[in-house]
PDB file of C-alpha atoms in Angstrom:
ATOM      1  CA  ALA H   1      33.914 110.027  25.869  1.00 31.00           C
ATOM      2  CA  THR H   2      37.631 110.539  25.693  1.00 31.00           C
ATOM      3  CA  GLY H   3      40.460 110.617  28.175  1.00 36.00           C
ATOM      4  CA  GLY H   4      44.096 111.410  27.672  1.00 35.00           C
ATOM      5  CA  CYS H   5      47.580 111.966  28.974  1.00 34.00           C
ATOM      6  CA  TYR H   6      50.290 114.354  27.913  1.00 31.00           C
ATOM      7  CA  SER H   7      53.743 113.220  26.831  1.00 35.00           C
ATOM      8  CA  GLY H   8      55.987 116.147  25.995  1.00 35.00           C
ATOM      9  CA  ASP H   9      54.289 118.048  23.190  1.00 33.00           C
ATOM     10  CA  LEU H  10      52.110 115.099  22.233  1.00 31.00           C
ATOM     11  CA  TRP H  11      48.513 114.607  23.251  1.00 29.00           C
ATOM     12  CA  HIS H  12      47.637 110.940  23.255  1.00 32.00           C
ATOM     13  CA  ILE H  13      43.900 110.499  22.889  1.00 28.00           C
ATOM     14  CA  ARG H  14      42.544 107.339  24.429  1.00 32.00           C
ATOM     15  CA  ILE H  15      38.974 106.349  23.577  1.00 26.00           C
ATOM     16  CA  LEU H  16      37.268 105.040  26.721  1.00 30.00           C
ATOM     17  CA  ASP H  17      34.655 102.927  24.997  1.00 31.00           C
ATOM     18  CA  THR H  18      37.191 100.983  22.909  1.00 31.00           C
ATOM     19  CA  LYS H  19      38.159  98.531  25.642  1.00 35.00           C
ATOM     20  CA  THR H  20      39.859  96.181  23.194  1.00 38.00           C
ATOM     21  CA  THR H  21      42.419  98.849  22.295  1.00 45.00           C
ATOM     22  CA  HIS H  22      43.489  99.213  25.924  1.00 45.00           C
ATOM     23  CA  GLU H  23      43.753  95.462  26.418  1.00 43.00           C
ATOM     24  CA  GLU H  24      45.929  95.149  23.333  1.00 48.00           C
ATOM     25  CA  ASP H  25      48.113  98.035  24.554  1.00 50.00           C
ATOM     26  CA  ALA H  26      48.539  96.389  27.946  1.00 48.00           C
ATOM     27  CA  MET H  27      49.419  93.025  26.419  1.00 44.00           C
ATOM     28  CA  SER H  28      52.073  94.707  24.295  1.00 50.00           C
ATOM     29  CA  ILE H  29      53.478  96.779  27.157  1.00 48.00           C
ATOM     30  CA  PHE H  30      53.400  94.159  29.910  1.00 49.00           C
ATOM     31  CA  GLY H  31      54.271  91.142  27.799  1.00 46.00           C
ATOM     32  CA  SER H  32      51.696  88.942  29.493  1.00 40.00           C
ATOM     33  CA  THR H  33      48.278  88.097  28.133  1.00 30.00           C
ATOM     34  CA  THR H  34      47.417  86.496  31.470  1.00 32.00           C
ATOM     35  CA  VAL H  35      47.889  89.759  33.340  1.00 35.00           C
ATOM     36  CA  ALA H  36      46.216  91.824  30.659  1.00 34.00           C
ATOM     37  CA  THR H  37      43.059  89.763  30.330  1.00 32.00           C
ATOM     38  CA  SER H  38      42.582  89.522  34.100  1.00 41.00           C
ATOM     39  CA  MET H  39      42.614  93.298  34.563  1.00 43.00           C
ATOM     40  CA  ASP H  40      39.457  95.375  34.790  1.00 42.00           C
ATOM     41  CA  PHE H  41      40.277  98.397  32.631  1.00 40.00           C
ATOM     42  CA  THR H  42      36.971 100.142  33.261  1.00 42.00           C
ATOM     43  CA  GLY H  43      36.340  99.104  36.857  1.00 53.00           C
ATOM     44  CA  ASP H  44      37.165 100.622  40.208  1.00 90.00           C
ATOM     45  CA  THR H  45      40.041 103.077  39.921  1.00 92.00           C
ATOM     46  CA  ASP H  46      41.712 101.831  43.103  1.00 93.00           C
ATOM     47  CA  VAL H  47      41.753  98.272  41.755  1.00 93.00           C
ATOM     48  CA  ILE H  48      43.423  99.383  38.533  1.00 95.00           C
ATOM     49  CA  LEU H  49      46.008 101.445  40.426  1.00 96.00           C
ATOM     50  CA  ASN H  50      46.763  98.428  42.624  1.00 96.00           C
ATOM     51  CA  GLN H  51      47.290  96.307  39.508  1.00 95.00           C
ATOM     52  CA  ALA H  52      49.638  98.947  38.118  1.00 97.00           C
ATOM     53  CA  MET H  53      51.696  98.987  41.334  1.00 97.00           C
ATOM     54  CA  LEU H  54      51.866  95.185  41.396  1.00 97.00           C
ATOM     55  CA  ARG H  55      53.189  95.254  37.841  1.00 97.00           C
ATOM     56  CA  LEU H  56      55.851  97.782  38.813  1.00 98.00           C
ATOM     57  CA  ALA H  57      56.782  95.609  41.794  1.00 98.00           C
ATOM     58  CA  ALA H  58      57.415  92.698  39.427  1.00 97.00           C
ATOM     59  CA  GLU H  59      60.224  94.617  37.720  1.00 98.00           C
ATOM     60  CA  PRO H  60      63.773  93.572  38.743  1.00 97.00           C
ATOM     61  CA  ASN H  61      65.064  95.473  41.811  1.00 97.00           C
ATOM     62  CA  ALA H  62      61.895  97.573  42.133  1.00 98.00           C
ATOM     63  CA  ILE H  63      61.602  99.437  45.423  1.00 98.00           C
ATOM     64  CA  PHE H  64      58.854 101.782  46.605  1.00 98.00           C
ATOM     65  CA  LEU H  65      59.858 104.707  48.808  1.00 98.00           C
ATOM     66  CA  GLY H  66      58.133 107.672  50.390  1.00 97.00           C
ATOM     67  CA  GLN H  67      55.686 108.538  53.136  1.00 94.00           C
ATOM     68  CA  ASN H  68      53.134 105.888  54.088  1.00 95.00           C
ATOM     69  CA  VAL H  69      54.441 103.097  51.907  1.00 97.00           C
ATOM     70  CA  GLN H  70      54.660 100.747  54.904  1.00 96.00           C
ATOM     71  CA  TYR H  71      52.048 102.314  57.166  1.00 94.00           C
ATOM     72  CA  VAL H  72      48.560 103.557  56.389  1.00 93.00           C
ATOM     73  CA  GLY H  73      48.246 107.334  56.270  1.00 89.00           C
ATOM     74  CA  ASN H  74      47.215 108.450  52.790  1.00 90.00           C
ATOM     75  CA  VAL H  75      45.067 107.229  49.925  1.00 87.00           C
ATOM     76  CA  MET H  76      48.020 105.833  47.960  1.00 92.00           C
ATOM     77  CA  PHE H  77      48.867 103.290  50.663  1.00 95.00           C
ATOM     78  CA  LYS H  78      46.080 100.889  49.685  1.00 93.00           C
ATOM     79  CA  HIS H  79      47.376 100.716  46.116  1.00 95.00           C
ATOM     80  CA  LEU H  80      50.471  98.887  47.432  1.00 97.00           C
ATOM     81  CA  ASP H  81      48.393  95.978  48.721  1.00 96.00           C
ATOM     82  CA  GLY H  82      50.140  92.702  47.924  1.00 96.00           C
ATOM     83  CA  ILE H  83      53.621  94.207  47.589  1.00 97.00           C
ATOM     84  CA  PRO H  84      56.117  92.695  50.070  1.00 97.00           C
ATOM     85  CA  VAL H  85      57.372  94.899  52.888  1.00 96.00           C
ATOM     86  CA  SER H  86      60.903  94.083  51.712  1.00 97.00           C
ATOM     87  CA  GLN H  87      60.197  96.225  48.633  1.00 98.00           C
ATOM     88  CA  ARG H  88      59.000  99.232  50.651  1.00 98.00           C
ATOM     89  CA  LEU H  89      61.184 101.907  52.214  1.00 98.00           C
ATOM     90  CA  GLU H  90      59.283 104.152  54.637  1.00 97.00           C
ATOM     91  CA  LEU H  91      60.616 107.705  54.863  1.00 97.00           C
ATOM     92  CA  PRO H  92      59.851 110.724  57.029  1.00 96.00           C
ATOM     93  CA  VAL H  93      58.762 114.044  55.537  1.00 95.00           C
ATOM     94  CA  MET H  94      61.966 114.935  53.646  1.00 97.00           C
ATOM     95  CA  GLU H  95      60.988 115.412  50.019  1.00 96.00           C
ATOM     96  CA  GLU H  96      64.331 116.728  48.728  1.00 97.00           C
ATOM     97  CA  CYS H  97      66.264 113.935  50.418  1.00 98.00           C
ATOM     98  CA  GLN H  98      63.784 111.377  49.091  1.00 98.00           C
ATOM     99  CA  MET H  99      64.472 112.439  45.512  1.00 98.00           C
ATOM    100  CA  GLY H 100      68.206 112.348  46.128  1.00 98.00           C
ATOM    101  CA  MET H 101      67.899 108.844  47.576  1.00 98.00           C
ATOM    102  CA  SER H 102      65.870 107.812  44.540  1.00 98.00           C
ATOM    103  CA  ILE H 103      68.636 109.000  42.220  1.00 98.00           C
ATOM    104  CA  GLY H 104      71.275 107.169  44.257  1.00 98.00           C
ATOM    105  CA  LEU H 105      69.277 103.942  44.282  1.00 98.00           C
ATOM    106  CA  ALA H 106      68.787 104.151  40.523  1.00 98.00           C
ATOM    107  CA  LEU H 107      72.526 104.630  39.981  1.00 97.00           C
ATOM    108  CA  GLN H 108      73.097 101.461  42.023  1.00 97.00           C
ATOM    109  CA  GLY H 109      70.815  99.381  39.805  1.00 97.00           C
ATOM    110  CA  PHE H 110      67.490  99.649  41.622  1.00 98.00           C
ATOM    111  CA  LEU H 111      64.233 100.796  40.059  1.00 98.00           C
ATOM    112  CA  PRO H 112      62.901 103.334  42.581  1.00 98.00           C
ATOM    113  CA  ILE H 113      59.202 104.129  42.523  1.00 98.00           C
ATOM    114  CA  SER H 114      59.299 107.385  44.454  1.00 98.00           C
ATOM    115  CA  ILE H 115      55.874 108.303  45.820  1.00 98.00           C
ATOM    116  CA  TYR H 116      54.744 111.812  46.710  1.00 97.00           C
ATOM    117  CA  PRO H 117      51.140 111.824  48.013  1.00 93.00           C
ATOM    118  CA  ARG H 118      50.434 115.267  46.533  1.00 92.00           C
ATOM    119  CA  LEU H 119      51.962 117.163  43.631  1.00 91.00           C
ATOM    120  CA  ASP H 120      52.184 120.178  45.963  1.00 92.00           C
ATOM    121  CA  PHE H 121      54.698 118.258  48.113  1.00 91.00           C
ATOM    122  CA  LEU H 122      56.895 117.462  45.120  1.00 95.00           C
ATOM    123  CA  MET H 123      57.715 121.190  44.927  1.00 94.00           C
ATOM    124  CA  LEU H 124      60.018 120.647  47.916  1.00 95.00           C
ATOM    125  CA  ALA H 125      62.140 118.257  45.825  1.00 96.00           C
ATOM    126  CA  MET H 126      62.596 120.513  42.813  1.00 96.00           C
ATOM    127  CA  ASN H 127      66.350 120.970  43.164  1.00 97.00           C
ATOM    128  CA  GLN H 128      67.021 117.231  43.017  1.00 97.00           C
ATOM    129  CA  LEU H 129      64.421 116.738  40.289  1.00 98.00           C
ATOM    130  CA  VAL H 130      65.277 119.628  37.945  1.00 97.00           C
ATOM    131  CA  ASN H 131      69.009 120.119  38.557  1.00 97.00           C
ATOM    132  CA  HIS H 132      70.084 116.531  39.191  1.00 97.00           C
ATOM    133  CA  LEU H 133      67.782 113.738  37.990  1.00 98.00           C
ATOM    134  CA  ASP H 134      66.797 115.637  34.859  1.00 97.00           C
ATOM    135  CA  LYS H 135      70.309 116.882  34.022  1.00 97.00           C
ATOM    136  CA  LEU H 136      72.544 113.944  34.943  1.00 97.00           C
ATOM    137  CA  VAL H 137      72.220 112.264  31.551  1.00 96.00           C
ATOM    138  CA  LEU H 138      73.017 115.601  29.864  1.00 95.00           C
ATOM    139  CA  MET H 139      75.976 116.429  32.114  1.00 95.00           C
ATOM    140  CA  SER H 140      77.472 112.945  31.694  1.00 96.00           C
ATOM    141  CA  LYS H 141      76.836 112.881  27.921  1.00 94.00           C
ATOM    142  CA  GLY H 142      74.681 109.795  28.342  1.00 94.00           C
ATOM    143  CA  GLU H 143      77.052 107.851  30.586  1.00 96.00           C
ATOM    144  CA  PHE H 144      74.644 108.030  33.529  1.00 96.00           C
ATOM    145  CA  ASN H 145      70.914 107.857  33.005  1.00 96.00           C
ATOM    146  CA  PRO H 146      69.235 106.877  36.286  1.00 97.00           C
ATOM    147  CA  LYS H 147      65.712 105.546  35.855  1.00 98.00           C
ATOM    148  CA  VAL H 148      63.269 106.720  38.513  1.00 98.00           C
ATOM    149  CA  ILE H 149      59.494 106.443  38.312  1.00 98.00           C
ATOM    150  CA  ILE H 150      57.908 109.266  40.291  1.00 98.00           C
ATOM    151  CA  ARG H 151      54.284 108.835  41.277  1.00 98.00           C
ATOM    152  CA  THR H 152      52.232 111.766  42.509  1.00 95.00           C
ATOM    153  CA  LYS H 153      48.693 113.091  42.278  1.00 93.00           C
ATOM    154  CA  VAL H 154      46.662 116.271  42.111  1.00 84.00           C
ATOM    155  CA  GLY H 155      44.617 116.589  45.285  1.00 65.00           C
ATOM    156  CA  SER H 156      40.883 116.130  45.010  1.00 73.00           C
ATOM    157  CA  THR H 157      38.387 118.915  45.556  1.00 62.00           C
ATOM    158  CA  ARG H 158      35.432 116.552  45.997  1.00 70.00           C
ATOM    159  CA  PRO H 159      33.704 115.653  48.229  1.00 71.00           C
ATOM    160  CA  LEU H 160      36.053 117.705  50.442  1.00 72.00           C
ATOM    161  CA  ASN H 161      38.203 120.500  49.062  1.00 67.00           C
ATOM    162  CA  ALA H 162      41.696 120.021  50.501  1.00 70.00           C
ATOM    163  CA  GLY H 163      42.563 123.684  49.921  1.00 67.00           C
ATOM    164  CA  PRO H 164      44.941 125.622  47.662  1.00 73.00           C
ATOM    165  CA  GLN H 165      48.118 124.059  49.111  1.00 65.00           C
ATOM    166  CA  HIS H 166      46.955 120.506  48.386  1.00 72.00           C
ATOM    167  CA  THR H 167      45.153 120.729  45.033  1.00 62.00           C
ATOM    168  CA  GLN H 168      47.573 122.466  42.663  1.00 72.00           C
ATOM    169  CA  ASP H 169      48.298 121.068  39.204  1.00 78.00           C
ATOM    170  CA  HIS H 170      51.810 122.008  38.036  1.00 76.00           C
ATOM    171  CA  PHE H 171      51.839 119.675  35.049  1.00 74.00           C
ATOM    172  CA  GLU H 172      52.427 122.336  32.398  1.00 89.00           C
ATOM    173  CA  ALA H 173      55.221 124.015  34.363  1.00 91.00           C
ATOM    174  CA  LEU H 174      57.004 120.712  34.981  1.00 95.00           C
ATOM    175  CA  ARG H 175      56.683 119.705  31.342  1.00 94.00           C
ATOM    176  CA  LEU H 176      58.439 122.941  30.361  1.00 95.00           C
ATOM    177  CA  MET H 177      61.169 122.661  33.009  1.00 94.00           C
ATOM    178  CA  LEU H 178      62.189 119.039  32.505  1.00 97.00           C
ATOM    179  CA  GLU H 179      64.289 118.104  29.492  1.00 96.00           C
ATOM    180  CA  SER H 180      65.020 114.405  29.939  1.00 97.00           C
ATOM    181  CA  VAL H 181      62.441 113.310  32.518  1.00 97.00           C
ATOM    182  CA  ARG H 182      59.230 112.396  30.727  1.00 96.00           C
ATOM    183  CA  VAL H 183      56.093 113.930  32.242  1.00 96.00           C
ATOM    184  CA  LEU H 184      52.817 112.024  31.861  1.00 96.00           C
ATOM    185  CA  LYS H 185      49.398 112.947  33.197  1.00 94.00           C
ATOM    186  CA  ILE H 186      46.576 110.495  33.863  1.00 94.00           C
ATOM    187  CA  THR H 187      43.119 111.988  33.510  1.00 92.00           C
ATOM    188  CA  ALA H 188      41.021 108.844  32.990  1.00 92.00           C
ATOM    189  CA  PRO H 189      41.054 105.406  34.694  1.00 93.00           C
ATOM    190  CA  SER H 190      41.395 103.736  31.301  1.00 91.00           C
ATOM    191  CA  ASP H 191      44.824 105.366  30.881  1.00 94.00           C
ATOM    192  CA  ILE H 192      46.368 104.070  34.111  1.00 96.00           C
ATOM    193  CA  MET H 193      47.822 100.820  32.792  1.00 95.00           C
ATOM    194  CA  TRP H 194      48.997 102.413  29.550  1.00 95.00           C
ATOM    195  CA  VAL H 195      50.816 105.269  31.297  1.00 96.00           C
ATOM    196  CA  TYR H 196      52.571 103.049  33.838  1.00 97.00           C
ATOM    197  CA  GLY H 197      53.444 100.680  31.021  1.00 97.00           C
ATOM    198  CA  GLU H 198      55.105 103.571  29.200  1.00 97.00           C
ATOM    199  CA  ALA H 199      57.164 104.267  32.333  1.00 98.00           C
ATOM    200  CA  ILE H 200      58.258 100.640  32.463  1.00 97.00           C
ATOM    201  CA  LYS H 201      59.322 100.669  28.803  1.00 97.00           C
ATOM    202  CA  SER H 202      61.206 103.968  29.061  1.00 97.00           C
ATOM    203  CA  LYS H 203      64.983 103.880  29.401  1.00 96.00           C
ATOM    204  CA  GLY H 204      64.921 107.098  31.436  1.00 97.00           C
ATOM    205  CA  SER H 205      62.933 108.599  34.265  1.00 98.00           C
ATOM    206  CA  THR H 206      59.217 109.309  34.209  1.00 98.00           C
ATOM    207  CA  LEU H 207      57.099 111.635  36.334  1.00 97.00           C
ATOM    208  CA  ILE H 208      53.482 110.456  36.493  1.00 97.00           C
ATOM    209  CA  ILE H 209      50.815 112.861  37.692  1.00 95.00           C
ATOM    210  CA  GLU H 210      47.467 111.290  38.534  1.00 95.00           C
ATOM    211  CA  ALA H 211      44.610 113.759  38.098  1.00 92.00           C
ATOM    212  CA  LEU H 212      41.670 111.498  38.857  1.00 87.00           C
ATOM    213  CA  GLU H 213      38.695 112.932  40.718  1.00 72.00           C
TER     214      GLU H 213
END
């Protein structure tokens, strides 16, 4: 079986049954054989996502912001288990403002992990994403290049279909609209650590879309 994630015009094929390849990738990306060998790359998806968030939290000045980062309310909350409350900034439903805050925090030296529980909700932050975060490095001729990691997901249709306003996948459209923000899509659990590792290594911003049923 194969799984993959998009990066610009490239299609990175990841072979699920070659576990060694993923462990080697993680060791290279995360710089820690201890972390890499303790991770379960083919186990429960929630466990792997939690490990990915813990690794992001270990980055200097990392801060998680969005809805339900401090209080339970959506499925992404449990993936922040083990991350100190001091690294979480709970926000009301204000998607556009959240993206603007993320840009501002990045310009001040923080590493914002900006969480949107559904890709559908990210549509309300498109002005800040497309016209500001994506264009700031171009407008400033490279002087300003805020690094924001945006985490979102495509809503599940099983076992309960959340409906057309909560299950849309705008990956292709976003990939075409964004020039400097890298857009990555996770379609297999074995790609989770690799994709988030790519976001850590990147000098610019990354939008990560989780499409995991």
